[in-house]
Amino acid sequence: MAVMNLPRAMLIDMDDTILSAYGRPEIAWNTITTEFAAELAPLPPDVVATALLAYARQFWSTAEPIWRIKLGEARRLTVKGGFAQLAAAGHRALPDDLADRIADRFTAYREEEMFVFPGAHEAIDTFKALGIKLALVTNGAADMQRAKVERFALGHRFDHIQIEGEHGFGKPEERAYLHAMQALGITASDTWMIGDNLEWEVVAPQRLGIYAIWMDVHGVGLPPGSTIKPDRIIRSLTELVPAARK
């Protein structure tokens, strides 16, 4: 079977590339605040959800990498921060213990709702059958990310598994990509990076000469005014399978 114009190697992100994990946070926050509506009253759940989402986005826009390893604690902080902003706007003060329970429920809900995107396993298996070397390169805590690898049967599908919490470094650090390529025995010109984060899977890899493919699973397109130019944009790994491109 010919490899066609596919590369010698692929570095593939996990969350929101292979797995539906953390996309559409507004849906998750609205679901969770609705569950806690009685304790949030008289504040409407959607008002609380909007505040929590806004504060979480603000937090993660400048957060240090260590918070990716302490995700549960980070969520508790962001809910408390959202509560504080609501209080500053004149709404009633909400207690810290409620913030912790909402944050923990959000974390549990995200885990419950995760699934493998349709066709992702099959696409990865096809790449492997074609002789393409594969590395799973994911950020996050060691125990949490390793559990996903096992839960969703990803371990045997990759030649190299690289988890930030296990290796001590992650995207967008250059050594994250260099280490993965070294593990596979390939160079940047032979490699594609595929993932949903524009900084981690497009900008940083392109600086190293890696062909960068952005996963836009929901079809929302690039942010308005973005100067980032992925080498390719896809909505599913299945689009990279040769048969799907004939």
PDB file of C-alpha atoms in Angstrom:
ATOM      1  CA  MET A   1       0.000   0.000   0.000  1.00  0.00           C
ATOM      2  CA  ALA A   2       1.526   3.365  -1.034  1.00  0.00           C
ATOM      3  CA  VAL A   3       1.971   6.141   1.484  1.00  0.00           C
ATOM      4  CA  MET A   4       0.963   8.694  -1.191  1.00  0.00           C
ATOM      5  CA  ASN A   5       1.789  12.212  -0.008  1.00  0.00           C
ATOM      6  CA  LEU A   6       1.542  11.448   3.697  1.00  0.00           C
ATOM      7  CA  PRO A   7       4.601  12.140   5.888  1.00  0.00           C
ATOM      8  CA  ARG A   8       7.021   9.713   7.484  1.00  0.00           C
ATOM      9  CA  ALA A   9       5.740  10.713  10.924  1.00  0.00           C
ATOM     10  CA  MET A  10       2.856  12.408  12.698  1.00  0.00           C
ATOM     11  CA  LEU A  11       2.761  14.060  16.109  1.00  0.00           C
ATOM     12  CA  ILE A  12      -0.873  13.995  17.206  1.00  0.00           C
ATOM     13  CA  ASP A  13      -2.519  15.868  20.068  1.00  0.00           C
ATOM     14  CA  MET A  14      -5.064  13.990  22.197  1.00  0.00           C
ATOM     15  CA  ASP A  15      -7.668  16.314  23.780  1.00  0.00           C
ATOM     16  CA  ASP A  16     -10.107  17.749  21.228  1.00  0.00           C
ATOM     17  CA  THR A  17      -8.135  16.136  18.411  1.00  0.00           C
ATOM     18  CA  ILE A  18      -8.661  12.418  19.089  1.00  0.00           C
ATOM     19  CA  LEU A  19     -11.020  12.831  22.033  1.00  0.00           C
ATOM     20  CA  SER A  20     -13.911  15.204  22.550  1.00  0.00           C
ATOM     21  CA  ALA A  21     -12.626  16.556  25.839  1.00  0.00           C
ATOM     22  CA  TYR A  22     -12.665  20.272  26.587  1.00  0.00           C
ATOM     23  CA  GLY A  23     -14.334  21.920  23.620  1.00  0.00           C
ATOM     24  CA  ARG A  24     -17.472  24.044  23.938  1.00  0.00           C
ATOM     25  CA  PRO A  25     -16.929  24.978  27.618  1.00  0.00           C
ATOM     26  CA  GLU A  26     -19.988  27.245  27.529  1.00  0.00           C
ATOM     27  CA  ILE A  27     -22.209  24.173  27.192  1.00  0.00           C
ATOM     28  CA  ALA A  28     -20.513  22.454  30.127  1.00  0.00           C
ATOM     29  CA  TRP A  29     -20.717  25.508  32.405  1.00  0.00           C
ATOM     30  CA  ASN A  30     -24.401  26.051  31.609  1.00  0.00           C
ATOM     31  CA  THR A  31     -25.128  22.385  32.314  1.00  0.00           C
ATOM     32  CA  ILE A  32     -23.339  22.455  35.663  1.00  0.00           C
ATOM     33  CA  THR A  33     -24.785  25.762  36.880  1.00  0.00           C
ATOM     34  CA  THR A  34     -28.254  24.479  36.021  1.00  0.00           C
ATOM     35  CA  GLU A  35     -27.587  21.477  38.268  1.00  0.00           C
ATOM     36  CA  PHE A  36     -26.794  23.927  41.104  1.00  0.00           C
ATOM     37  CA  ALA A  37     -29.630  26.360  40.316  1.00  0.00           C
ATOM     38  CA  ALA A  38     -31.274  26.089  43.744  1.00  0.00           C
ATOM     39  CA  GLU A  39     -28.057  27.000  45.569  1.00  0.00           C
ATOM     40  CA  LEU A  40     -27.249  29.818  43.164  1.00  0.00           C
ATOM     41  CA  ALA A  41     -30.687  31.450  43.407  1.00  0.00           C
ATOM     42  CA  PRO A  42     -31.687  34.174  42.961  1.00  0.00           C
ATOM     43  CA  LEU A  43     -28.830  34.358  40.452  1.00  0.00           C
ATOM     44  CA  PRO A  44     -29.914  32.729  37.170  1.00  0.00           C
ATOM     45  CA  PRO A  45     -27.683  29.780  36.179  1.00  0.00           C
ATOM     46  CA  ASP A  46     -26.882  31.293  32.775  1.00  0.00           C
ATOM     47  CA  VAL A  47     -25.596  34.501  34.405  1.00  0.00           C
ATOM     48  CA  VAL A  48     -23.294  32.465  36.643  1.00  0.00           C
ATOM     49  CA  ALA A  49     -22.171  30.302  33.713  1.00  0.00           C
ATOM     50  CA  THR A  50     -21.257  33.391  31.689  1.00  0.00           C
ATOM     51  CA  ALA A  51     -19.214  34.804  34.581  1.00  0.00           C
ATOM     52  CA  LEU A  52     -17.389  31.513  35.184  1.00  0.00           C
ATOM     53  CA  LEU A  53     -16.583  31.061  31.516  1.00  0.00           C
ATOM     54  CA  ALA A  54     -15.271  34.633  31.221  1.00  0.00           C
ATOM     55  CA  TYR A  55     -13.080  34.303  34.301  1.00  0.00           C
ATOM     56  CA  ALA A  56     -11.773  30.882  33.213  1.00  0.00           C
ATOM     57  CA  ARG A  57     -10.784  32.248  29.800  1.00  0.00           C
ATOM     58  CA  GLN A  58      -9.052  35.189  31.439  1.00  0.00           C
ATOM     59  CA  PHE A  59      -7.215  32.864  33.827  1.00  0.00           C
ATOM     60  CA  TRP A  60      -6.027  30.431  31.153  1.00  0.00           C
ATOM     61  CA  SER A  61      -4.908  33.207  28.805  1.00  0.00           C
ATOM     62  CA  THR A  62      -2.018  33.997  31.177  1.00  0.00           C
ATOM     63  CA  ALA A  63      -1.757  30.869  33.343  1.00  0.00           C
ATOM     64  CA  GLU A  64       1.637  29.327  34.042  1.00  0.00           C
ATOM     65  CA  PRO A  65       2.169  25.789  32.663  1.00  0.00           C
ATOM     66  CA  ILE A  66       2.080  24.322  36.188  1.00  0.00           C
ATOM     67  CA  TRP A  67      -1.693  24.857  36.274  1.00  0.00           C
ATOM     68  CA  ARG A  68      -2.119  22.303  33.471  1.00  0.00           C
ATOM     69  CA  ILE A  69      -0.718  19.770  35.918  1.00  0.00           C
ATOM     70  CA  LYS A  70      -3.041  20.973  38.701  1.00  0.00           C
ATOM     71  CA  LEU A  71      -6.226  21.210  36.659  1.00  0.00           C
ATOM     72  CA  GLY A  72      -8.664  20.447  39.473  1.00  0.00           C
ATOM     73  CA  GLU A  73      -7.131  23.116  41.706  1.00  0.00           C
ATOM     74  CA  ALA A  74      -7.119  25.582  38.813  1.00  0.00           C
ATOM     75  CA  ARG A  75     -10.824  25.044  38.257  1.00  0.00           C
ATOM     76  CA  ARG A  76     -11.556  25.721  41.921  1.00  0.00           C
ATOM     77  CA  LEU A  77      -9.648  28.984  41.630  1.00  0.00           C
ATOM     78  CA  THR A  78     -11.460  30.039  38.485  1.00  0.00           C
ATOM     79  CA  VAL A  79     -14.905  29.374  39.968  1.00  0.00           C
ATOM     80  CA  LYS A  80     -14.007  31.406  43.054  1.00  0.00           C
ATOM     81  CA  GLY A  81     -12.729  34.154  40.783  1.00  0.00           C
ATOM     82  CA  GLY A  82     -15.975  34.140  38.836  1.00  0.00           C
ATOM     83  CA  PHE A  83     -17.946  34.301  42.072  1.00  0.00           C
ATOM     84  CA  ALA A  84     -15.847  37.287  43.205  1.00  0.00           C
ATOM     85  CA  GLN A  85     -16.576  39.131  39.976  1.00  0.00           C
ATOM     86  CA  LEU A  86     -20.296  38.511  40.395  1.00  0.00           C
ATOM     87  CA  ALA A  87     -20.145  39.889  43.932  1.00  0.00           C
ATOM     88  CA  ALA A  88     -18.200  42.933  42.719  1.00  0.00           C
ATOM     89  CA  ALA A  89     -20.998  43.550  40.210  1.00  0.00           C
ATOM     90  CA  GLY A  90     -23.524  43.739  43.041  1.00  0.00           C
ATOM     91  CA  HIS A  91     -24.803  40.171  43.178  1.00  0.00           C
ATOM     92  CA  ARG A  92     -24.952  38.196  46.396  1.00  0.00           C
ATOM     93  CA  ALA A  93     -21.757  36.625  47.670  1.00  0.00           C
ATOM     94  CA  LEU A  94     -21.560  32.915  46.991  1.00  0.00           C
ATOM     95  CA  PRO A  95     -19.670  30.657  49.428  1.00  0.00           C
ATOM     96  CA  ASP A  96     -16.295  29.049  48.732  1.00  0.00           C
ATOM     97  CA  ASP A  97     -17.592  25.565  49.501  1.00  0.00           C
ATOM     98  CA  LEU A  98     -20.163  25.957  46.709  1.00  0.00           C
ATOM     99  CA  ALA A  99     -17.398  27.116  44.374  1.00  0.00           C
ATOM    100  CA  ASP A 100     -15.386  23.989  45.179  1.00  0.00           C
ATOM    101  CA  ARG A 101     -18.353  21.681  44.602  1.00  0.00           C
ATOM    102  CA  ILE A 102     -19.220  23.333  41.293  1.00  0.00           C
ATOM    103  CA  ALA A 103     -15.596  23.129  40.142  1.00  0.00           C
ATOM    104  CA  ASP A 104     -15.314  19.465  41.139  1.00  0.00           C
ATOM    105  CA  ARG A 105     -18.604  18.653  39.435  1.00  0.00           C
ATOM    106  CA  PHE A 106     -17.363  20.402  36.291  1.00  0.00           C
ATOM    107  CA  THR A 107     -14.239  18.224  36.334  1.00  0.00           C
ATOM    108  CA  ALA A 108     -16.294  15.055  36.823  1.00  0.00           C
ATOM    109  CA  TYR A 109     -18.740  16.090  34.096  1.00  0.00           C
ATOM    110  CA  ARG A 110     -15.938  16.633  31.605  1.00  0.00           C
ATOM    111  CA  GLU A 111     -14.604  13.146  32.319  1.00  0.00           C
ATOM    112  CA  GLU A 112     -18.058  11.599  31.988  1.00  0.00           C
ATOM    113  CA  GLU A 113     -18.738  13.272  28.655  1.00  0.00           C
ATOM    114  CA  MET A 114     -15.452  12.399  26.924  1.00  0.00           C
ATOM    115  CA  PHE A 115     -15.525  10.170  23.865  1.00  0.00           C
ATOM    116  CA  VAL A 116     -13.380   9.274  20.873  1.00  0.00           C
ATOM    117  CA  PHE A 117     -14.303  11.280  17.810  1.00  0.00           C
ATOM    118  CA  PRO A 118     -15.961   9.092  15.147  1.00  0.00           C
ATOM    119  CA  GLY A 119     -13.369   7.537  12.865  1.00  0.00           C
ATOM    120  CA  ALA A 120     -10.361   8.649  14.932  1.00  0.00           C
ATOM    121  CA  HIS A 121      -9.268   5.144  15.957  1.00  0.00           C
ATOM    122  CA  GLU A 122      -9.664   3.890  12.413  1.00  0.00           C
ATOM    123  CA  ALA A 123      -7.703   6.797  10.954  1.00  0.00           C
ATOM    124  CA  ILE A 124      -4.826   6.280  13.382  1.00  0.00           C
ATOM    125  CA  ASP A 125      -4.814   2.550  12.640  1.00  0.00           C
ATOM    126  CA  THR A 126      -4.640   3.318   8.923  1.00  0.00           C
ATOM    127  CA  PHE A 127      -1.690   5.664   9.395  1.00  0.00           C
ATOM    128  CA  LYS A 128       0.095   2.963  11.368  1.00  0.00           C
ATOM    129  CA  ALA A 129      -0.653   0.331   8.724  1.00  0.00           C
ATOM    130  CA  LEU A 130       0.843   2.658   6.107  1.00  0.00           C
ATOM    131  CA  GLY A 131       4.101   2.631   8.042  1.00  0.00           C
ATOM    132  CA  ILE A 132       3.819   6.175   9.372  1.00  0.00           C
ATOM    133  CA  LYS A 133       5.549   6.661  12.715  1.00  0.00           C
ATOM    134  CA  LEU A 134       3.157   8.037  15.316  1.00  0.00           C
ATOM    135  CA  ALA A 135       3.637  10.002  18.525  1.00  0.00           C
ATOM    136  CA  LEU A 136       0.886  11.079  20.887  1.00  0.00           C
ATOM    137  CA  VAL A 137       1.979  14.439  22.319  1.00  0.00           C
ATOM    138  CA  THR A 138      -0.305  15.748  25.036  1.00  0.00           C
ATOM    139  CA  ASN A 139      -0.122  18.314  27.811  1.00  0.00           C
ATOM    140  CA  GLY A 140      -1.526  17.775  31.287  1.00  0.00           C
ATOM    141  CA  ALA A 141      -1.054  15.809  34.487  1.00  0.00           C
ATOM    142  CA  ALA A 142       0.542  12.386  34.276  1.00  0.00           C
ATOM    143  CA  ASP A 143      -2.179  10.396  36.034  1.00  0.00           C
ATOM    144  CA  MET A 144      -5.082  12.120  34.296  1.00  0.00           C
ATOM    145  CA  GLN A 145      -3.646  11.893  30.782  1.00  0.00           C
ATOM    146  CA  ARG A 146      -2.329   8.339  31.211  1.00  0.00           C
ATOM    147  CA  ALA A 147      -5.793   7.284  32.368  1.00  0.00           C
ATOM    148  CA  LYS A 148      -7.255   8.636  29.114  1.00  0.00           C
ATOM    149  CA  VAL A 149      -4.644   6.768  27.087  1.00  0.00           C
ATOM    150  CA  GLU A 150      -5.719   3.533  28.750  1.00  0.00           C
ATOM    151  CA  ARG A 151      -9.455   4.262  28.859  1.00  0.00           C
ATOM    152  CA  PHE A 152      -9.642   5.073  25.171  1.00  0.00           C
ATOM    153  CA  ALA A 153      -7.270   2.342  23.938  1.00  0.00           C
ATOM    154  CA  LEU A 154      -4.594   4.639  22.561  1.00  0.00           C
ATOM    155  CA  GLY A 155      -1.403   3.107  23.966  1.00  0.00           C
ATOM    156  CA  HIS A 156      -0.889   0.377  21.380  1.00  0.00           C
ATOM    157  CA  ARG A 157      -1.706   2.727  18.527  1.00  0.00           C
ATOM    158  CA  PHE A 158       1.371   4.931  18.985  1.00  0.00           C
ATOM    159  CA  ASP A 159       5.111   4.351  18.742  1.00  0.00           C
ATOM    160  CA  HIS A 160       5.731   7.042  21.355  1.00  0.00           C
ATOM    161  CA  ILE A 161       3.501   8.427  24.107  1.00  0.00           C
ATOM    162  CA  GLN A 162       4.602  11.805  25.437  1.00  0.00           C
ATOM    163  CA  ILE A 163       2.668  13.251  28.391  1.00  0.00           C
ATOM    164  CA  GLU A 164       3.730  16.597  29.838  1.00  0.00           C
ATOM    165  CA  GLY A 165       3.359  15.455  33.439  1.00  0.00           C
ATOM    166  CA  GLU A 166       5.545  12.393  32.844  1.00  0.00           C
ATOM    167  CA  HIS A 167       8.319  14.137  30.908  1.00  0.00           C
ATOM    168  CA  GLY A 168       8.469  17.458  32.734  1.00  0.00           C
ATOM    169  CA  PHE A 169       7.910  19.588  29.646  1.00  0.00           C
ATOM    170  CA  GLY A 170       5.116  20.171  27.161  1.00  0.00           C
ATOM    171  CA  LYS A 171       3.865  22.189  24.229  1.00  0.00           C
ATOM    172  CA  PRO A 172       4.653  24.899  23.155  1.00  0.00           C
ATOM    173  CA  GLU A 173       8.217  24.336  24.443  1.00  0.00           C
ATOM    174  CA  GLU A 174      10.457  23.467  21.503  1.00  0.00           C
ATOM    175  CA  ARG A 175      11.877  20.458  23.278  1.00  0.00           C
ATOM    176  CA  ALA A 176       8.432  18.862  23.369  1.00  0.00           C
ATOM    177  CA  TYR A 177       8.451  18.548  19.576  1.00  0.00           C
ATOM    178  CA  LEU A 178      12.181  17.880  19.310  1.00  0.00           C
ATOM    179  CA  HIS A 179      11.994  15.095  21.874  1.00  0.00           C
ATOM    180  CA  ALA A 180       9.064  13.431  20.104  1.00  0.00           C
ATOM    181  CA  MET A 181      10.839  13.590  16.744  1.00  0.00           C
ATOM    182  CA  GLN A 182      14.009  12.198  18.274  1.00  0.00           C
ATOM    183  CA  ALA A 183      12.030   9.335  19.798  1.00  0.00           C
ATOM    184  CA  LEU A 184      10.642   8.512  16.355  1.00  0.00           C
ATOM    185  CA  GLY A 185      13.993   8.988  14.622  1.00  0.00           C
ATOM    186  CA  ILE A 186      12.756  11.590  12.153  1.00  0.00           C
ATOM    187  CA  THR A 187      13.293  15.262  11.298  1.00  0.00           C
ATOM    188  CA  ALA A 188      10.939  18.232  11.020  1.00  0.00           C
ATOM    189  CA  SER A 189      10.717  18.025   7.232  1.00  0.00           C
ATOM    190  CA  ASP A 190       9.346  14.484   7.589  1.00  0.00           C
ATOM    191  CA  THR A 191       6.770  15.422  10.218  1.00  0.00           C
ATOM    192  CA  TRP A 192       3.207  16.671  10.557  1.00  0.00           C
ATOM    193  CA  MET A 193       1.801  18.098  13.795  1.00  0.00           C
ATOM    194  CA  ILE A 194      -1.957  17.771  14.224  1.00  0.00           C
ATOM    195  CA  GLY A 195      -4.013  19.404  16.957  1.00  0.00           C
ATOM    196  CA  ASP A 196      -6.628  21.943  18.004  1.00  0.00           C
ATOM    197  CA  ASN A 197      -4.504  24.597  19.737  1.00  0.00           C
ATOM    198  CA  LEU A 198      -3.241  27.285  17.364  1.00  0.00           C
ATOM    199  CA  GLU A 199      -0.203  28.165  19.480  1.00  0.00           C
ATOM    200  CA  TRP A 200       0.765  24.636  20.468  1.00  0.00           C
ATOM    201  CA  GLU A 201      -0.003  22.797  17.235  1.00  0.00           C
ATOM    202  CA  VAL A 202       0.534  25.466  14.588  1.00  0.00           C
ATOM    203  CA  VAL A 203       2.715  28.417  15.584  1.00  0.00           C
ATOM    204  CA  ALA A 204       5.351  26.573  17.633  1.00  0.00           C
ATOM    205  CA  PRO A 205       5.715  23.578  15.260  1.00  0.00           C
ATOM    206  CA  GLN A 206       5.945  25.838  12.198  1.00  0.00           C
ATOM    207  CA  ARG A 207       8.912  27.623  13.773  1.00  0.00           C
ATOM    208  CA  LEU A 208      10.705  24.271  13.708  1.00  0.00           C
ATOM    209  CA  GLY A 209       9.781  23.533  10.101  1.00  0.00           C
ATOM    210  CA  ILE A 210       7.008  21.064  10.933  1.00  0.00           C
ATOM    211  CA  TYR A 211       3.921  20.943   8.699  1.00  0.00           C
ATOM    212  CA  ALA A 212       1.129  22.117  11.001  1.00  0.00           C
ATOM    213  CA  ILE A 213      -2.477  20.955  10.694  1.00  0.00           C
ATOM    214  CA  TRP A 214      -5.119  22.675  12.785  1.00  0.00           C
ATOM    215  CA  MET A 215      -8.073  20.608  14.011  1.00  0.00           C
ATOM    216  CA  ASP A 216     -11.191  22.810  13.829  1.00  0.00           C
ATOM    217  CA  VAL A 217     -13.619  20.092  14.840  1.00  0.00           C
ATOM    218  CA  HIS A 218     -16.597  22.424  15.253  1.00  0.00           C
ATOM    219  CA  GLY A 219     -15.930  24.340  12.047  1.00  0.00           C
ATOM    220  CA  VAL A 220     -15.747  27.736  13.760  1.00  0.00           C
ATOM    221  CA  GLY A 221     -12.834  28.951  11.668  1.00  0.00           C
ATOM    222  CA  LEU A 222      -9.834  31.019  12.673  1.00  0.00           C
ATOM    223  CA  PRO A 223     -10.413  33.820  15.211  1.00  0.00           C
ATOM    224  CA  PRO A 224     -11.266  37.176  13.615  1.00  0.00           C
ATOM    225  CA  GLY A 225      -8.115  39.050  12.677  1.00  0.00           C
ATOM    226  CA  SER A 226      -5.871  36.040  13.306  1.00  0.00           C
ATOM    227  CA  THR A 227      -2.491  36.184  11.596  1.00  0.00           C
ATOM    228  CA  ILE A 228      -1.865  32.478  12.216  1.00  0.00           C
ATOM    229  CA  LYS A 229      -1.826  30.408   9.049  1.00  0.00           C
ATOM    230  CA  PRO A 230      -2.100  26.644   9.515  1.00  0.00           C
ATOM    231  CA  ASP A 231      -0.684  24.632   6.647  1.00  0.00           C
ATOM    232  CA  ARG A 232      -4.005  22.847   6.555  1.00  0.00           C
ATOM    233  CA  ILE A 233      -7.308  22.943   8.442  1.00  0.00           C
ATOM    234  CA  ILE A 234      -9.372  19.800   9.049  1.00  0.00           C
ATOM    235  CA  ARG A 235     -12.408  18.845  11.083  1.00  0.00           C
ATOM    236  CA  SER A 236     -11.552  15.158  11.521  1.00  0.00           C
ATOM    237  CA  LEU A 237      -8.517  12.901  11.349  1.00  0.00           C
ATOM    238  CA  THR A 238     -10.431  10.911   8.751  1.00  0.00           C
ATOM    239  CA  GLU A 239      -9.785  13.716   6.244  1.00  0.00           C
ATOM    240  CA  LEU A 240      -6.113  12.699   6.228  1.00  0.00           C
ATOM    241  CA  VAL A 241      -6.824   9.078   5.346  1.00  0.00           C
ATOM    242  CA  PRO A 242      -5.890   8.537   1.660  1.00  0.00           C
ATOM    243  CA  ALA A 243      -9.206   6.904   0.714  1.00  0.00           C
ATOM    244  CA  ALA A 244     -11.098   9.899   2.091  1.00  0.00           C
ATOM    245  CA  ARG A 245      -9.209  12.259  -0.206  1.00  0.00           C
ATOM    246  CA  LYS A 246      -9.754  10.505  -3.558  1.00  0.00           C
TER     247      LYS A 246
END
